[in-house]
Coordinates of C-alpha atoms in Angstrom, one line a residue:
M1 CA -92.9 59.1 7.3
A2 CA -94.6 59.3 10.6
A3 CA -92.7 56.3 11.8
A4 CA -89.4 57.8 10.7
S5 CA -90.0 61.1 12.6
R6 CA -91.4 59.4 15.8
Q7 CA -89.8 60.6 19.0
P8 CA -88.4 57.9 21.2
S9 CA -90.4 57.0 24.3
P10 CA -89.0 57.8 27.7
T11 CA -88.0 54.2 28.1
E12 CA -86.2 54.1 24.7
A13 CA -84.5 57.5 25.4
F14 CA -83.3 56.1 28.8
A15 CA -81.9 53.0 27.0
L16 CA -80.2 55.1 24.4
T17 CA -78.7 57.4 27.0
R18 CA -77.5 54.4 29.0
A19 CA -75.9 52.8 25.9
R20 CA -74.1 56.1 25.0
E21 CA -72.8 56.5 28.5
A22 CA -71.5 52.9 28.6
A23 CA -69.8 53.3 25.3
L24 CA -68.1 56.6 26.3
S25 CA -67.0 55.0 29.6
R26 CA -65.4 52.1 27.7
L27 CA -63.6 54.5 25.4
L28 CA -62.3 56.5 28.4
M29 CA -61.1 53.5 30.2
A30 CA -59.3 52.3 27.1
F31 CA -57.4 55.6 26.8
V32 CA -56.7 55.8 30.5
S33 CA -55.5 52.1 30.8
A34 CA -53.2 52.6 27.8
G35 CA -51.9 55.8 29.4
L36 CA -51.2 54.0 32.7
C37 CA -49.2 51.3 30.8
F38 CA -47.1 53.9 29.0
M39 CA -46.6 55.7 32.3
L40 CA -45.3 52.7 34.1
F41 CA -43.3 50.6 31.7
P42 CA -41.9 52.6 28.8
G43 CA -42.0 55.8 30.8
T44 CA -41.2 55.5 34.5
F45 CA -39.3 52.2 34.5
L46 CA -37.0 53.5 31.7
G47 CA -36.6 56.8 33.6
V48 CA -35.6 55.0 36.7
W49 CA -33.1 52.9 34.8
N50 CA -31.6 56.0 33.2
L51 CA -31.2 57.7 36.5
L52 CA -29.6 54.7 38.1
Q53 CA -27.0 54.7 35.3
I54 CA -26.4 58.4 35.6
S55 CA -26.0 58.2 39.4
G56 CA -23.7 55.2 39.2
R57 CA -21.4 56.8 36.6
E58 CA -21.9 60.3 38.1
S59 CA -22.4 61.7 34.6
M60 CA -25.4 62.4 32.5
G61 CA -23.3 62.2 29.3
S62 CA -23.0 58.4 29.7
I63 CA -26.6 57.8 28.9
S64 CA -28.0 57.7 25.3
P65 CA -30.0 60.8 24.5
A66 CA -32.4 58.6 22.5
W67 CA -33.2 56.6 25.7
L68 CA -33.8 59.9 27.7
Q69 CA -36.1 61.1 24.9
A70 CA -37.9 57.8 24.7
H71 CA -38.7 58.1 28.5
G72 CA -40.0 61.7 28.0
H73 CA -42.1 60.8 24.9
A74 CA -43.8 57.9 26.7
Q75 CA -44.6 60.1 29.6
V76 CA -45.9 63.2 27.7
F77 CA -47.5 61.5 24.7
G78 CA -48.2 58.1 26.1
W79 CA -49.4 59.0 29.6
V80 CA -50.6 62.7 29.6
G81 CA -51.6 62.7 25.9
S82 CA -53.7 59.5 26.3
F83 CA -55.5 60.9 29.4
I84 CA -56.3 64.2 27.6
L85 CA -57.7 62.4 24.5
G86 CA -59.8 60.1 26.6
I87 CA -61.2 62.8 28.9
G88 CA -61.7 65.0 25.9
Y89 CA -63.8 62.4 24.0
Y90 CA -65.8 61.6 27.1
S91 CA -66.6 65.3 27.8
I92 CA -68.0 66.0 24.3
R93 CA -71.5 64.8 23.7
S94 CA -71.9 63.0 20.4
P95 CA -75.0 64.0 18.5
R96 CA -77.6 61.4 18.0
H97 CA -77.2 61.4 14.2
G98 CA -73.8 60.2 13.3
A99 CA -73.0 58.9 16.8
R100 CA -71.8 55.5 15.3
A101 CA -69.4 57.3 13.0
S102 CA -68.1 59.5 15.8
A103 CA -67.5 56.4 18.0
L104 CA -65.7 54.6 15.1
A105 CA -63.5 57.7 14.6
A106 CA -62.7 57.8 18.3
W107 CA -61.6 54.2 18.4
V108 CA -59.5 54.8 15.2
C109 CA -57.9 57.7 17.0
W110 CA -57.1 55.4 20.0
T111 CA -55.5 52.8 17.8
M112 CA -53.4 55.2 15.9
W113 CA -52.3 57.1 18.9
I114 CA -51.2 54.0 20.9
L115 CA -49.4 52.5 17.9
G116 CA -47.6 55.8 17.2
V117 CA -46.3 56.1 20.8
A118 CA -45.3 52.5 20.9
M119 CA -43.4 52.7 17.6
R120 CA -41.6 55.8 18.7
W121 CA -40.4 54.1 22.0
T122 CA -39.3 51.1 20.0
A123 CA -37.3 53.1 17.5
N124 CA -35.5 55.1 20.2
V125 CA -34.7 52.2 22.5
Y126 CA -33.9 49.4 20.2
L127 CA -32.9 51.4 17.0
W128 CA -34.8 48.8 15.0
H129 CA -35.5 50.3 11.5
W130 CA -35.7 53.7 13.2
R131 CA -35.5 55.6 10.0
A132 CA -38.8 54.1 9.0
L133 CA -40.4 53.9 12.4
L134 CA -39.7 57.5 13.4
P135 CA -41.7 59.2 10.7
A136 CA -44.3 56.4 10.8
S137 CA -44.9 57.0 14.5
A138 CA -45.0 60.7 14.1
S139 CA -47.5 60.4 11.2
L140 CA -49.8 58.2 13.3
E141 CA -49.7 60.6 16.2
L142 CA -50.4 63.6 14.1
A143 CA -53.3 61.8 12.3
A144 CA -54.8 60.7 15.6
F145 CA -54.6 64.1 17.1
L146 CA -56.2 65.7 14.0
I147 CA -59.1 63.3 14.3
F148 CA -59.5 64.3 18.0
F149 CA -59.1 68.0 17.2
R150 CA -61.8 67.8 14.5
A151 CA -64.2 66.2 17.0
I152 CA -63.5 68.7 19.8
S153 CA -63.6 71.7 17.5
G154 CA -66.9 70.7 16.1
H155 CA -68.3 70.4 19.6
R156 CA -67.0 73.8 20.6
S157 CA -68.5 75.3 17.4
E158 CA -71.9 73.9 18.3
E159 CA -71.6 75.3 21.9
A160 CA -70.4 78.7 20.8
G161 CA -73.8 80.0 19.9
K162 CA -75.4 78.8 23.1
K163 CA -73.5 80.8 25.6
E164 CA -70.6 83.1 26.0
R165 CA -67.4 81.2 26.4
E166 CA -65.8 81.3 29.8
P167 CA -62.1 82.4 30.2
W168 CA -61.1 78.8 31.1
I169 CA -62.2 77.6 27.7
W170 CA -59.9 80.1 26.0
V171 CA -57.0 78.9 28.2
V172 CA -57.7 75.3 27.4
A173 CA -58.1 76.2 23.7
S174 CA -54.6 77.8 23.7
A175 CA -53.2 74.7 25.4
S176 CA -54.9 72.5 22.7
L177 CA -53.2 74.6 20.0
G178 CA -50.0 74.2 22.0
L179 CA -50.4 70.4 21.9
L180 CA -51.1 70.6 18.2
S181 CA -47.9 72.6 17.7
V182 CA -46.0 70.0 19.7
V183 CA -47.4 67.1 17.5
V184 CA -46.6 69.1 14.3
A185 CA -43.1 70.0 15.5
N186 CA -42.4 66.4 16.5
F187 CA -43.6 65.2 13.1
A188 CA -41.3 67.7 11.2
A189 CA -38.3 66.8 13.4
C190 CA -38.9 63.0 12.9
I191 CA -39.1 63.5 9.1
Y192 CA -35.8 65.5 9.2
L193 CA -34.0 62.9 11.4
S194 CA -35.1 60.0 9.3
V195 CA -33.4 61.6 6.3
R196 CA -30.4 63.5 7.8
G197 CA -29.9 62.2 11.3
A198 CA -27.3 59.8 12.5
T199 CA -29.4 58.6 15.5
P200 CA -33.1 58.8 16.4
A201 CA -32.2 61.4 19.1
F202 CA -33.1 65.0 18.6
P203 CA -30.1 67.3 18.6
P204 CA -29.7 69.2 21.9
M205 CA -30.8 72.6 20.7
L206 CA -33.9 71.2 19.0
D207 CA -34.7 69.0 22.0
Q208 CA -34.4 72.0 24.4
R209 CA -36.9 74.0 22.3
L210 CA -39.3 71.1 22.0
L211 CA -39.2 70.6 25.8
V212 CA -40.0 74.3 26.4
L213 CA -42.9 74.1 23.9
I214 CA -44.2 71.0 25.7
A215 CA -43.9 72.5 29.2
W216 CA -45.0 76.1 28.7
G217 CA -46.9 75.9 25.5
F218 CA -49.0 72.9 26.4
L219 CA -48.8 71.4 29.9
V220 CA -48.8 74.5 32.0
P221 CA -51.7 76.4 30.3
F222 CA -53.7 73.2 30.1
V223 CA -53.5 72.7 33.9
W224 CA -54.3 76.4 34.4
G225 CA -57.4 76.2 32.3
F226 CA -58.9 73.2 34.0
S227 CA -57.9 74.6 37.4
A228 CA -59.9 77.6 36.6
K229 CA -62.9 75.4 35.8
W230 CA -62.7 72.8 38.6
M231 CA -60.7 74.3 41.5
P232 CA -63.3 76.9 42.7
V233 CA -65.7 73.9 43.2
F234 CA -63.2 71.3 44.3
L235 CA -61.3 73.6 46.8
G236 CA -64.2 76.0 47.6
L237 CA -62.2 79.0 46.4
Q238 CA -63.4 82.5 45.7
T239 CA -64.4 83.6 42.2
L240 CA -61.6 83.5 39.6
R241 CA -59.9 86.7 38.7
K242 CA -60.6 86.3 35.0
N243 CA -58.6 89.1 33.6
W244 CA -55.6 88.1 35.6
L245 CA -55.7 84.6 34.2
L246 CA -55.9 85.8 30.6
S247 CA -53.0 88.2 31.3
A248 CA -51.0 85.3 32.7
V249 CA -51.6 83.3 29.5
A250 CA -50.6 86.3 27.4
V251 CA -47.4 86.8 29.4
N252 CA -46.6 83.1 29.1
L253 CA -47.1 83.1 25.4
V254 CA -44.7 86.1 25.0
G255 CA -42.2 84.2 27.1
L256 CA -42.7 81.1 25.0
G257 CA -41.9 83.2 21.9
F258 CA -38.7 84.5 23.4
A259 CA -37.6 81.1 24.6
L260 CA -38.2 79.4 21.2
G261 CA -36.4 82.3 19.5
G262 CA -33.3 81.5 21.6
Y263 CA -33.7 84.0 24.4
L264 CA -34.3 81.4 27.1
S265 CA -33.2 83.5 30.0
L266 CA -35.7 86.3 29.2
G267 CA -38.4 83.7 28.5
S268 CA -37.8 82.2 31.9
W269 CA -38.4 85.6 33.6
L270 CA -41.7 85.9 31.7
F271 CA -42.7 82.3 32.6
A272 CA -42.1 83.1 36.3
S273 CA -44.2 86.3 35.9
G274 CA -47.0 84.5 34.2
T275 CA -47.0 81.8 36.9
C276 CA -47.3 84.4 39.7
L277 CA -50.2 86.0 37.8
A278 CA -51.9 82.6 37.3
V279 CA -51.6 81.6 41.0
A280 CA -53.0 85.0 42.0
A281 CA -55.8 84.7 39.5
L282 CA -56.8 81.2 40.7
R283 CA -56.6 82.4 44.3
M284 CA -54.7 79.1 44.9
F285 CA -53.2 80.1 48.3
E286 CA -56.1 82.1 49.6
P287 CA -58.5 80.6 52.2
A288 CA -61.5 78.6 51.0
V289 CA -64.9 80.3 51.3
N290 CA -67.0 77.2 50.6
E291 CA -66.8 73.6 51.7
P292 CA -64.3 71.7 49.4
K293 CA -65.9 68.9 47.3
I294 CA -63.8 66.0 48.4
R295 CA -66.4 63.3 48.9
G296 CA -65.0 59.9 47.9
I297 CA -61.3 60.9 48.0
H298 CA -58.7 61.6 50.7
W299 CA -59.1 64.7 52.8
S300 CA -55.5 65.8 51.8
F301 CA -56.6 66.5 48.2
S302 CA -56.7 70.3 48.8
C303 CA -53.2 70.3 50.4
F304 CA -51.6 68.4 47.5
I305 CA -53.3 70.6 44.9
R306 CA -51.7 73.7 46.6
M307 CA -48.4 71.8 46.8
A308 CA -48.5 71.2 43.1
Y309 CA -48.8 75.0 42.5
G310 CA -46.0 75.5 44.9
W311 CA -43.9 73.2 42.7
L312 CA -44.8 75.3 39.7
L313 CA -43.4 78.3 41.5
V314 CA -40.3 76.4 42.3
A315 CA -39.9 75.3 38.7
A316 CA -40.3 78.8 37.4
T317 CA -37.8 80.1 40.0
L318 CA -35.2 77.4 39.1
G319 CA -35.7 78.3 35.4
V320 CA -34.7 81.9 36.2
A321 CA -31.7 80.7 38.3
A322 CA -30.6 78.3 35.5
G323 CA -30.2 81.1 33.0
R324 CA -27.7 82.7 35.4
W325 CA -25.9 79.9 37.1
D326 CA -26.4 76.6 35.3
T327 CA -23.1 75.1 34.1
S328 CA -24.0 71.4 33.7
G329 CA -27.7 71.1 33.0
G330 CA -28.5 70.3 36.6
I331 CA -30.6 73.4 37.4
W332 CA -32.4 73.2 34.1
G333 CA -33.1 69.5 34.8
A334 CA -34.3 70.3 38.3
S335 CA -36.7 72.9 36.9
R336 CA -38.1 70.5 34.4
H337 CA -38.6 67.8 37.0
A338 CA -40.3 70.2 39.4
L339 CA -42.7 71.2 36.6
T340 CA -43.4 67.7 35.1
V341 CA -43.5 65.7 38.3
G342 CA -44.1 68.2 41.1
F343 CA -46.7 70.2 39.2
V344 CA -48.2 68.1 36.4
S345 CA -48.0 64.6 37.9
V346 CA -49.2 65.7 41.3
M347 CA -52.2 67.4 39.6
I348 CA -52.9 64.3 37.6
L349 CA -52.8 62.1 40.7
C350 CA -55.1 64.5 42.5
V351 CA -57.6 65.4 39.8
G352 CA -57.5 62.0 38.1
Q353 CA -58.5 60.1 41.2
R354 CA -61.3 62.8 41.7
V355 CA -62.9 62.7 38.3
L356 CA -62.0 59.4 36.5
P357 CA -64.1 57.1 38.8
A358 CA -67.2 59.2 38.1
F359 CA -66.5 59.3 34.3
A360 CA -66.0 55.5 34.3
G361 CA -69.6 54.7 35.1
M362 CA -70.1 56.7 38.4
R363 CA -67.7 54.4 40.3
T364 CA -66.2 55.3 43.7
L365 CA -62.4 55.4 44.1
W366 CA -61.1 52.0 45.2
S367 CA -58.8 53.2 48.0
T368 CA -58.5 56.7 49.5
N369 CA -55.5 55.5 51.5
L370 CA -53.6 54.5 48.4
M371 CA -54.3 57.9 47.0
F372 CA -52.7 59.6 50.0
L373 CA -49.7 57.3 50.1
G374 CA -49.1 57.7 46.3
L375 CA -49.2 61.5 46.6
L376 CA -47.0 61.5 49.7
L377 CA -44.3 59.3 48.0
L378 CA -44.4 61.3 44.8
T379 CA -44.0 64.6 46.7
L380 CA -41.1 63.2 48.8
G381 CA -39.4 61.7 45.7
C382 CA -39.7 64.9 43.8
A383 CA -38.2 66.9 46.6
L384 CA -35.2 64.6 46.9
R385 CA -34.7 64.5 43.1
V386 CA -35.0 68.3 42.5
S387 CA -32.6 69.2 45.4
A388 CA -30.1 66.4 44.7
E389 CA -30.0 67.1 41.0
V390 CA -28.9 70.7 41.6
L391 CA -26.3 69.7 44.2
A392 CA -24.9 66.7 42.2
Y393 CA -24.9 68.0 38.7
Q394 CA -23.5 71.3 39.7
D395 CA -20.8 69.6 41.8
Y396 CA -21.9 71.3 45.0
A397 CA -22.1 68.1 47.0
H398 CA -20.8 64.7 45.9
W399 CA -23.1 62.8 48.3
A400 CA -26.1 64.0 46.4
W401 CA -25.4 61.4 43.7
R402 CA -26.4 58.7 46.2
V403 CA -29.8 60.5 46.8
L404 CA -30.9 60.3 43.1
P405 CA -31.7 56.5 43.0
P406 CA -33.9 56.5 46.1
S407 CA -35.8 59.5 44.7
A408 CA -36.5 57.6 41.5
L409 CA -37.7 54.6 43.4
L410 CA -40.0 56.6 45.5
E411 CA -41.6 58.2 42.4
L412 CA -41.9 54.8 40.8
A413 CA -43.7 53.4 43.8
A414 CA -46.0 56.4 43.9
L415 CA -47.0 56.1 40.2
T416 CA -47.4 52.3 40.6
L417 CA -49.9 52.9 43.5
F418 CA -51.8 55.4 41.3
A419 CA -52.0 52.9 38.5
I420 CA -53.2 50.1 40.9
N421 CA -55.8 52.4 42.4
I422 CA -57.2 53.5 39.1
M423 CA -57.3 49.9 37.7
G424 CA -58.8 48.7 40.9
T425 CA -61.5 51.3 40.5
F426 CA -62.2 50.2 37.0
V427 CA -62.2 46.5 37.7
L428 CA -63.4 46.0 41.3
Q429 CA -65.8 48.9 41.9
R430 CA -69.4 48.6 40.9
T431 CA -70.7 50.9 38.2
H432 CA -73.8 53.0 38.8
A433 CA -74.1 54.2 35.2
V434 CA -76.9 51.7 34.4
R435 CA -79.0 53.1 37.2
E436 CA -78.1 56.8 37.0
P437 CA -77.1 57.7 33.4
M438 CA -78.5 61.2 33.6
V439 CA -76.2 62.1 36.5
V440 CA -73.2 61.1 34.4
T441 CA -74.5 63.2 31.5
K442 CA -74.8 66.3 33.7
I443 CA -71.3 65.8 35.1
A444 CA -69.9 65.5 31.6
R445 CA -71.7 68.6 30.4
H446 CA -70.4 70.5 33.4
I447 CA -66.8 69.4 32.7
G448 CA -67.1 69.9 28.9

């Protein structure tokens, strides 16, 4: 009995902590590496090919909707979703008892999520047994997310009694529920299509609603929440206006309800209002009052973070304009691109290269110059794409069709540099987790 209840010695506790941190880092790198693969090959490469075809034929109707949706699914589920699951698992601290079961569940989640996304891409692109692959892929994604949601919910329940929850936690929780809604809606739509659909492509009205749910129900509040947690430290900003941020989320949710109910124009006005509230709440364009925490990354980090929020304002404004003047899908498409690439992707390239090296065993970023070049190319490509898409699709300027291919290639180059930099960090940079496990633990607790 005495042996069973014996507390581990400092040396044993150190070894256990080191082993747990190493296991969490391996899991994180597995999710991130898979996400980078989906980002580049099924996601961005297919997106570039689609855009080259659209530009060459000067018509969006010449491209299979299933291919367009395969590109989007690989980017949202394969890239962003894999990053979120990996960081989420890393941020929660598994209890000592049952840690092995928690680790097994996490690896099961990884396997099911990756298989689900890969099967969906295969079904949409190759049409191979798509009536079976579509529901199977959606089932795997839903099951994987439920495993993750159970783990993260259990962690939050344990933490609830320790301290009052900060507003950013509620914002991220709402985004998590938004992602759950996206996964469930995708599952229901895939089941329906497998029985009643003629192709694996979602019908236009359903696809439009799902895109709104993904953008404003999941991606935007998720970035807002973690911006509220990290940006005051990373950018040296003043204290968050908490009530303003919660009001922004409430306005955004009302807008989401209207948009999903078919009142997209009214929803767009509310999205724009919520965005302005969120930017003011985060003090994103106000002067810094403390020294930004940019050690180990490029000095332009703060500039690109603010540019990302500028792109969010552009996306919201274009959404309002689309409700009034869009006749061909060009303004809606430009709004979505400004949000997904200008806002979300730029934020991922900034914050990912800031936190992922530390999470992967306290490494340092492989190249700060690659970080800057990737962000510069991505911003330039997005600017060309958003402006040219409005001009070309709306038939305002015929020459704008020739601008679309270079914009896609610039974005592809930027995301390739990001993937090279992250993989170079994982493979070539030395880990310090063996020597400093408690530092990693403190960082994870701060994030989670």
